[in-house]
Coordinates of C-alpha atoms and ligand atoms in Angstrom, one line a residue:
X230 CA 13.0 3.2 -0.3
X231 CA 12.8 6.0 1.8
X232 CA 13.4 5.2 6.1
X233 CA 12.9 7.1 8.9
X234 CA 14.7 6.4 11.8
X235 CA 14.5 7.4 15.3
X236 CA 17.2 7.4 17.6
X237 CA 16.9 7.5 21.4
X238 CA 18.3 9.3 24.1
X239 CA 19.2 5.5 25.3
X240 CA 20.9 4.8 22.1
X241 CA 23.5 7.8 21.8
X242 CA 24.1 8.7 25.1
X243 CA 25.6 6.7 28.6
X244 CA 23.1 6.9 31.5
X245 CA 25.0 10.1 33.2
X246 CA 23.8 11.9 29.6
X247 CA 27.2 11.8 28.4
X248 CA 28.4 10.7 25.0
X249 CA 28.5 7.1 23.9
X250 CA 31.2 7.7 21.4
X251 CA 31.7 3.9 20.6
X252 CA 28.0 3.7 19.9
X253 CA 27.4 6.8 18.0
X254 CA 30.6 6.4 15.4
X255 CA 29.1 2.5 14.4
X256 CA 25.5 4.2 14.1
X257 CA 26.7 7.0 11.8
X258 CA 28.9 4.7 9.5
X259 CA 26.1 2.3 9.4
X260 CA 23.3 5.3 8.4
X261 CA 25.7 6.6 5.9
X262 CA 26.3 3.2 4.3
X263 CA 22.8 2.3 4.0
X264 CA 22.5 5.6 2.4
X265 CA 24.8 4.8 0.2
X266 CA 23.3 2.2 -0.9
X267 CA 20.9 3.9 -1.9
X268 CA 18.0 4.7 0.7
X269 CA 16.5 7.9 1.7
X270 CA 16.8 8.6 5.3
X271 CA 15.6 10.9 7.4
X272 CA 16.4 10.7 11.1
X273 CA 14.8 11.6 14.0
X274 CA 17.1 11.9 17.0
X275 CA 16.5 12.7 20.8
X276 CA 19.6 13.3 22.8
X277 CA 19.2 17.0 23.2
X278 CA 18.4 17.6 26.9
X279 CA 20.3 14.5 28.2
X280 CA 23.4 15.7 26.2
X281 CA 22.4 18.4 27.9
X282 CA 22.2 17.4 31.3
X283 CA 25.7 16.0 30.2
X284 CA 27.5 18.9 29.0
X285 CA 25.9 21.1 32.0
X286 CA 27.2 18.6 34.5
X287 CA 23.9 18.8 35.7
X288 CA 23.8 15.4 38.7
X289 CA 20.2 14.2 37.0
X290 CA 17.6 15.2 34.6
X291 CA 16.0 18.8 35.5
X292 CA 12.3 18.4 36.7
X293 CA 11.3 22.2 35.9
X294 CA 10.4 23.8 32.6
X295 CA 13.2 25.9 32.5
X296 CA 16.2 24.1 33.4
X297 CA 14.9 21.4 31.0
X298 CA 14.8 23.8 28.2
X299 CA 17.8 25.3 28.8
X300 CA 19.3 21.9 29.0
X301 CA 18.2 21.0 25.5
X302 CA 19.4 24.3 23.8
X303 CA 22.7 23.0 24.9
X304 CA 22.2 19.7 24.2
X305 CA 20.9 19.7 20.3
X306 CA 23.9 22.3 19.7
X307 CA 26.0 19.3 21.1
X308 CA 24.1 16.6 18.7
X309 CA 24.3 18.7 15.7
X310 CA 28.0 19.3 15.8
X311 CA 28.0 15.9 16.9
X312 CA 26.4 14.4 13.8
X313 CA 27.8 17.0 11.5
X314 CA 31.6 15.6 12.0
X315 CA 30.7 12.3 12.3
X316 CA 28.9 12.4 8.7
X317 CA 31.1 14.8 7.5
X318 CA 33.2 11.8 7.6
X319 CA 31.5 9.5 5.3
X320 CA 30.6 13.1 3.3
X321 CA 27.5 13.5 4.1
X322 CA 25.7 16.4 4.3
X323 CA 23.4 16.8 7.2
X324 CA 20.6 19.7 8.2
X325 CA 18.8 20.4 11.2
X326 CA 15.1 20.7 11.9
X327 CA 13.2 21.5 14.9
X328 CA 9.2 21.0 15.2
X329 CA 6.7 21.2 17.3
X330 CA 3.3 19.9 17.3
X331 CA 1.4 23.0 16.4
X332 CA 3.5 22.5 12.9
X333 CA 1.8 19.8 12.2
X334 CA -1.3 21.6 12.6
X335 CA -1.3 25.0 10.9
X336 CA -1.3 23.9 6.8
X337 CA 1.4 26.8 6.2
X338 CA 4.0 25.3 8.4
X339 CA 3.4 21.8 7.1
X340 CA 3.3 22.2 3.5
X341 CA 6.5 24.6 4.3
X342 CA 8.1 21.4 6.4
X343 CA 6.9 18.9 3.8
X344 CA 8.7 21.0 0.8
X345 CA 11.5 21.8 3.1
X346 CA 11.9 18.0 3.5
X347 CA 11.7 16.7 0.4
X348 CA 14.2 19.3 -1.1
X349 CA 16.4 18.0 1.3
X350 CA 16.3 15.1 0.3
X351 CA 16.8 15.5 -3.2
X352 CA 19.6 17.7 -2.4
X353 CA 21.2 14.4 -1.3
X354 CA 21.3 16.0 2.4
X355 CA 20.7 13.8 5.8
X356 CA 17.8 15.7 7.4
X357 CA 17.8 15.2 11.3
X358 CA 14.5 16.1 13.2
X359 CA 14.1 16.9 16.7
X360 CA 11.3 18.7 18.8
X361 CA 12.1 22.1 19.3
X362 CA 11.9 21.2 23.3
X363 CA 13.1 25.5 23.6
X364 CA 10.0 26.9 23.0
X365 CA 7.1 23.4 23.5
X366 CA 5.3 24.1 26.3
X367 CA 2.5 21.3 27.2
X368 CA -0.1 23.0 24.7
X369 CA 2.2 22.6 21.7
X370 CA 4.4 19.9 22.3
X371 CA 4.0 16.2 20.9
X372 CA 5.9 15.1 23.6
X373 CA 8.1 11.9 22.7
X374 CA 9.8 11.2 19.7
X375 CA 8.4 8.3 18.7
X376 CA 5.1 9.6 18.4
X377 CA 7.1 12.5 16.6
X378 CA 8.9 10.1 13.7
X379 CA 5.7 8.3 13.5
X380 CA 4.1 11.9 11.8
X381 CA 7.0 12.6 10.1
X382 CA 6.8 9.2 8.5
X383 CA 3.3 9.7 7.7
X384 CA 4.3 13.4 6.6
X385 CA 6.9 11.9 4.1
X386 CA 5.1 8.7 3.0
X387 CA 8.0 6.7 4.1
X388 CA 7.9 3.2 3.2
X389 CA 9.9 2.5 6.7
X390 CA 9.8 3.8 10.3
X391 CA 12.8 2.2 12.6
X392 CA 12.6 2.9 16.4
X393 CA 15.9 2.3 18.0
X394 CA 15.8 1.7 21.3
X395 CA 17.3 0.5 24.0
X396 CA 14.9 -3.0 24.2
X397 CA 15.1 -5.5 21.3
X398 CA 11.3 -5.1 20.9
X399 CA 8.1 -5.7 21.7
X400 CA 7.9 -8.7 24.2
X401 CA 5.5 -11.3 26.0
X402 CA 5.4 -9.7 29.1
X403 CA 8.4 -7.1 30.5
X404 CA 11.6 -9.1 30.0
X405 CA 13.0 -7.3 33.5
X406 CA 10.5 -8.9 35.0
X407 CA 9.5 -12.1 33.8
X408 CA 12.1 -14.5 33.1
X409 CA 10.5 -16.5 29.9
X410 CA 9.1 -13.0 28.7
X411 CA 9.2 -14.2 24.7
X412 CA 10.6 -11.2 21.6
X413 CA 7.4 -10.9 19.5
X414 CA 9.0 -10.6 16.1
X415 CA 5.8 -10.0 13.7
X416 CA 2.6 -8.1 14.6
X417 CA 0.0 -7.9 11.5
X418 CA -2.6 -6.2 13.9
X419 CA -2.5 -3.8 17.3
X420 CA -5.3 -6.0 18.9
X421 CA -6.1 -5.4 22.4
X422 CA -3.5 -7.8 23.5
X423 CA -0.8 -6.3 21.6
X424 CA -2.1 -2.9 23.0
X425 CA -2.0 -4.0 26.6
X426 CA 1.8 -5.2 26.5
X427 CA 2.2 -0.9 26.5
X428 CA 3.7 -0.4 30.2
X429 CA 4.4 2.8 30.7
X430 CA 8.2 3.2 32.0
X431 CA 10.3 5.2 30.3
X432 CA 14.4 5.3 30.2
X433 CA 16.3 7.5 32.5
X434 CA 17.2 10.3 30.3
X435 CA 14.3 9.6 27.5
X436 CA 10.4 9.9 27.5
X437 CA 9.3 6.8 25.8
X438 CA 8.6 3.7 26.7
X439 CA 6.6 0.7 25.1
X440 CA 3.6 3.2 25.4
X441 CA 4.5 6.0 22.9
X442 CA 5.8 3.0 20.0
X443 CA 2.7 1.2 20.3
X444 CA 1.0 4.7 19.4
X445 CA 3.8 5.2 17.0
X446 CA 2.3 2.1 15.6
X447 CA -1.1 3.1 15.6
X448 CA 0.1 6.3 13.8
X449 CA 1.9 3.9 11.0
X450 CA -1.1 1.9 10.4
X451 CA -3.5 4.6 9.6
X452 CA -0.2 5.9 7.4
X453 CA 1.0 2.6 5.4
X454 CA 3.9 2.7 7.1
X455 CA 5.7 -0.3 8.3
X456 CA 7.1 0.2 11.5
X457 CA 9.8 -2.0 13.5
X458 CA 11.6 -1.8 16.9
X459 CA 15.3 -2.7 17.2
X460 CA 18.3 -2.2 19.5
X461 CA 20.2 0.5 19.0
X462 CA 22.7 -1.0 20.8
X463 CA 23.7 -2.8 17.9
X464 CA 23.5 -0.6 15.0
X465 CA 24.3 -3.9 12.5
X466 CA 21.3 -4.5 12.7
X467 CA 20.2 -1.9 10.4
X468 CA 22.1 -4.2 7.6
X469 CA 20.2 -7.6 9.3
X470 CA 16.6 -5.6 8.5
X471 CA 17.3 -4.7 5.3
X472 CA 18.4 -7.9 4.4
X473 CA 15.1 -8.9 5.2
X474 CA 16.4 -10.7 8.4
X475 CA 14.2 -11.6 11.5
X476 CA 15.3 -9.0 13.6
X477 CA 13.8 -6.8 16.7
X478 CA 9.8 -6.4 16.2
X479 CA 8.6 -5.7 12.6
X480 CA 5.0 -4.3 12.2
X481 CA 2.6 -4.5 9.6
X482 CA 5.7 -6.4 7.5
X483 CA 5.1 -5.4 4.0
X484 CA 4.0 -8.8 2.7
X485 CA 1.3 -9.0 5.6
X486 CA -0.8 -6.4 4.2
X487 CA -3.6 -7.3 1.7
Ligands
LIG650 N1 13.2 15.9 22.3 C1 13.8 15.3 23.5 C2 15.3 15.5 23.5 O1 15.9 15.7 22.5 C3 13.5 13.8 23.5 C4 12.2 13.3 23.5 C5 12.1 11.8 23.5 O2 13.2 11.2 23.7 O3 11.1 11.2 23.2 O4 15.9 15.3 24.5

């Protein structure tokens, strides 16, 4: 079975953009276990410009172009060596790749990316993806990484897209807000109800928000992918979904589809 999963900013970093070290060892042993086990994953992981903004000692997240580049050359030097040691650990091999959106577009690139991948990946290697936020201006960029492990997860044909975030899923009504806000655990269909549970905050350090995984979603439909929502706060509850437990938002559950 071959997973993509996408890790947010929320997920492997405190709110000042620094480290969570706890966090981040459980994640890795838990990705290298499943591995193990024998799935394919590919991960897709933000962090670069709030590790950053962390490793900068920068006092919030830079506004302009620049600094926010310069931020995330930093930062996805940090994540690398970051994930390197950590994996290295559990001996896994890990690479890094950087995209932007105009890859997806010119057929060189992708069929390059695409063969890239999949040697990768019979090589046994982790392959970690992040948008190469140095050089994505506004006319290139896709912009958030959940819309960006939604391609790749077409790209791939992976059976599995995991969003890990820093919500349990795709609620009611915004659980902030409204006290008896209810988890949705199983959506067949994006119907105009589902679609309008999209607000539009994002986290502190990140881009996304419910917005950008409900066009994740869109993105997995039209691909065959399934796609689900969990904590990353919890990073057991990789095991609980592939046990087949009820766990965070599952969409377009395999057994749903005709
Ligand atoms: N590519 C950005 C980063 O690594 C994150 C984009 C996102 O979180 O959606 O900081």
């Amino acid at each position: 079975m071959r997973v993509v999963i996408k890790i947010g900013t929320s997920t492997l970093a405190h709110a000042n953009g620094r480290l969570n070290i706890r966090r981040v060892e459980e994640l890795c042993k838990v990705i290298s276990d499943l591995k193990n086990s024998g799935y394919e994953i590919i991960l897709v992981s933000s962090g670069a410009i709030g590790m950053g903004v962390g490793k900068l000692s920068l006092k919030e997240k830079p506004q302009d172009i620049p600094t926010k580049q310069a931020a995330a050359a930093v930062g996805q030097c940090e994540l690398m060596y970051t994930y390197d040691r950590l994996f290295q650990k559990y001996h896994h091999t890990v690479a890094q790749i950087l995209l932007t959106g105009s890859d997806f577009k010119n057929d060189d690139r992708y069929h390059n990316f695409q063969n890239t991948l999949g040697r990768l990946l019979e090589l046994e290697v982790l392959p970690i993806i992040n948008e190469n936020d140095t050089i994505a201006t506004e006319e290139i960029k896709v912009g958030d990484n959940d819309t960006l492990s939604a391609m790749v997860a077409a790209s791939v044909g992976a059976d599995c897209l995991v969003l890990l975030s820093d919500i349990d899923g795709l609620y009611t009504a915004d659980p902030h807000k409204c006290a008896d806000a209810k988890l949705i655990h199983n959506v067949k269909e994006l119907t105009p109800e589902i679609m309008a549970l999209a607000g539009d905050a994002g986290s502190a350090l990140g881009t996304g928000g419910m917005k950008t995984k409900l066009h994740a979603a869109e993105l997995c439909r039209d691909a065959e992918c399934e796609m689900v929502i969990l904590n990353g706060a919890e990073p057991n509850l990789l095991y609980d979904l592939f046990e087949g437990k009820e766990v965070g938002t599952r969409f377009f559950a395999k057994g749903d589809r005709a």
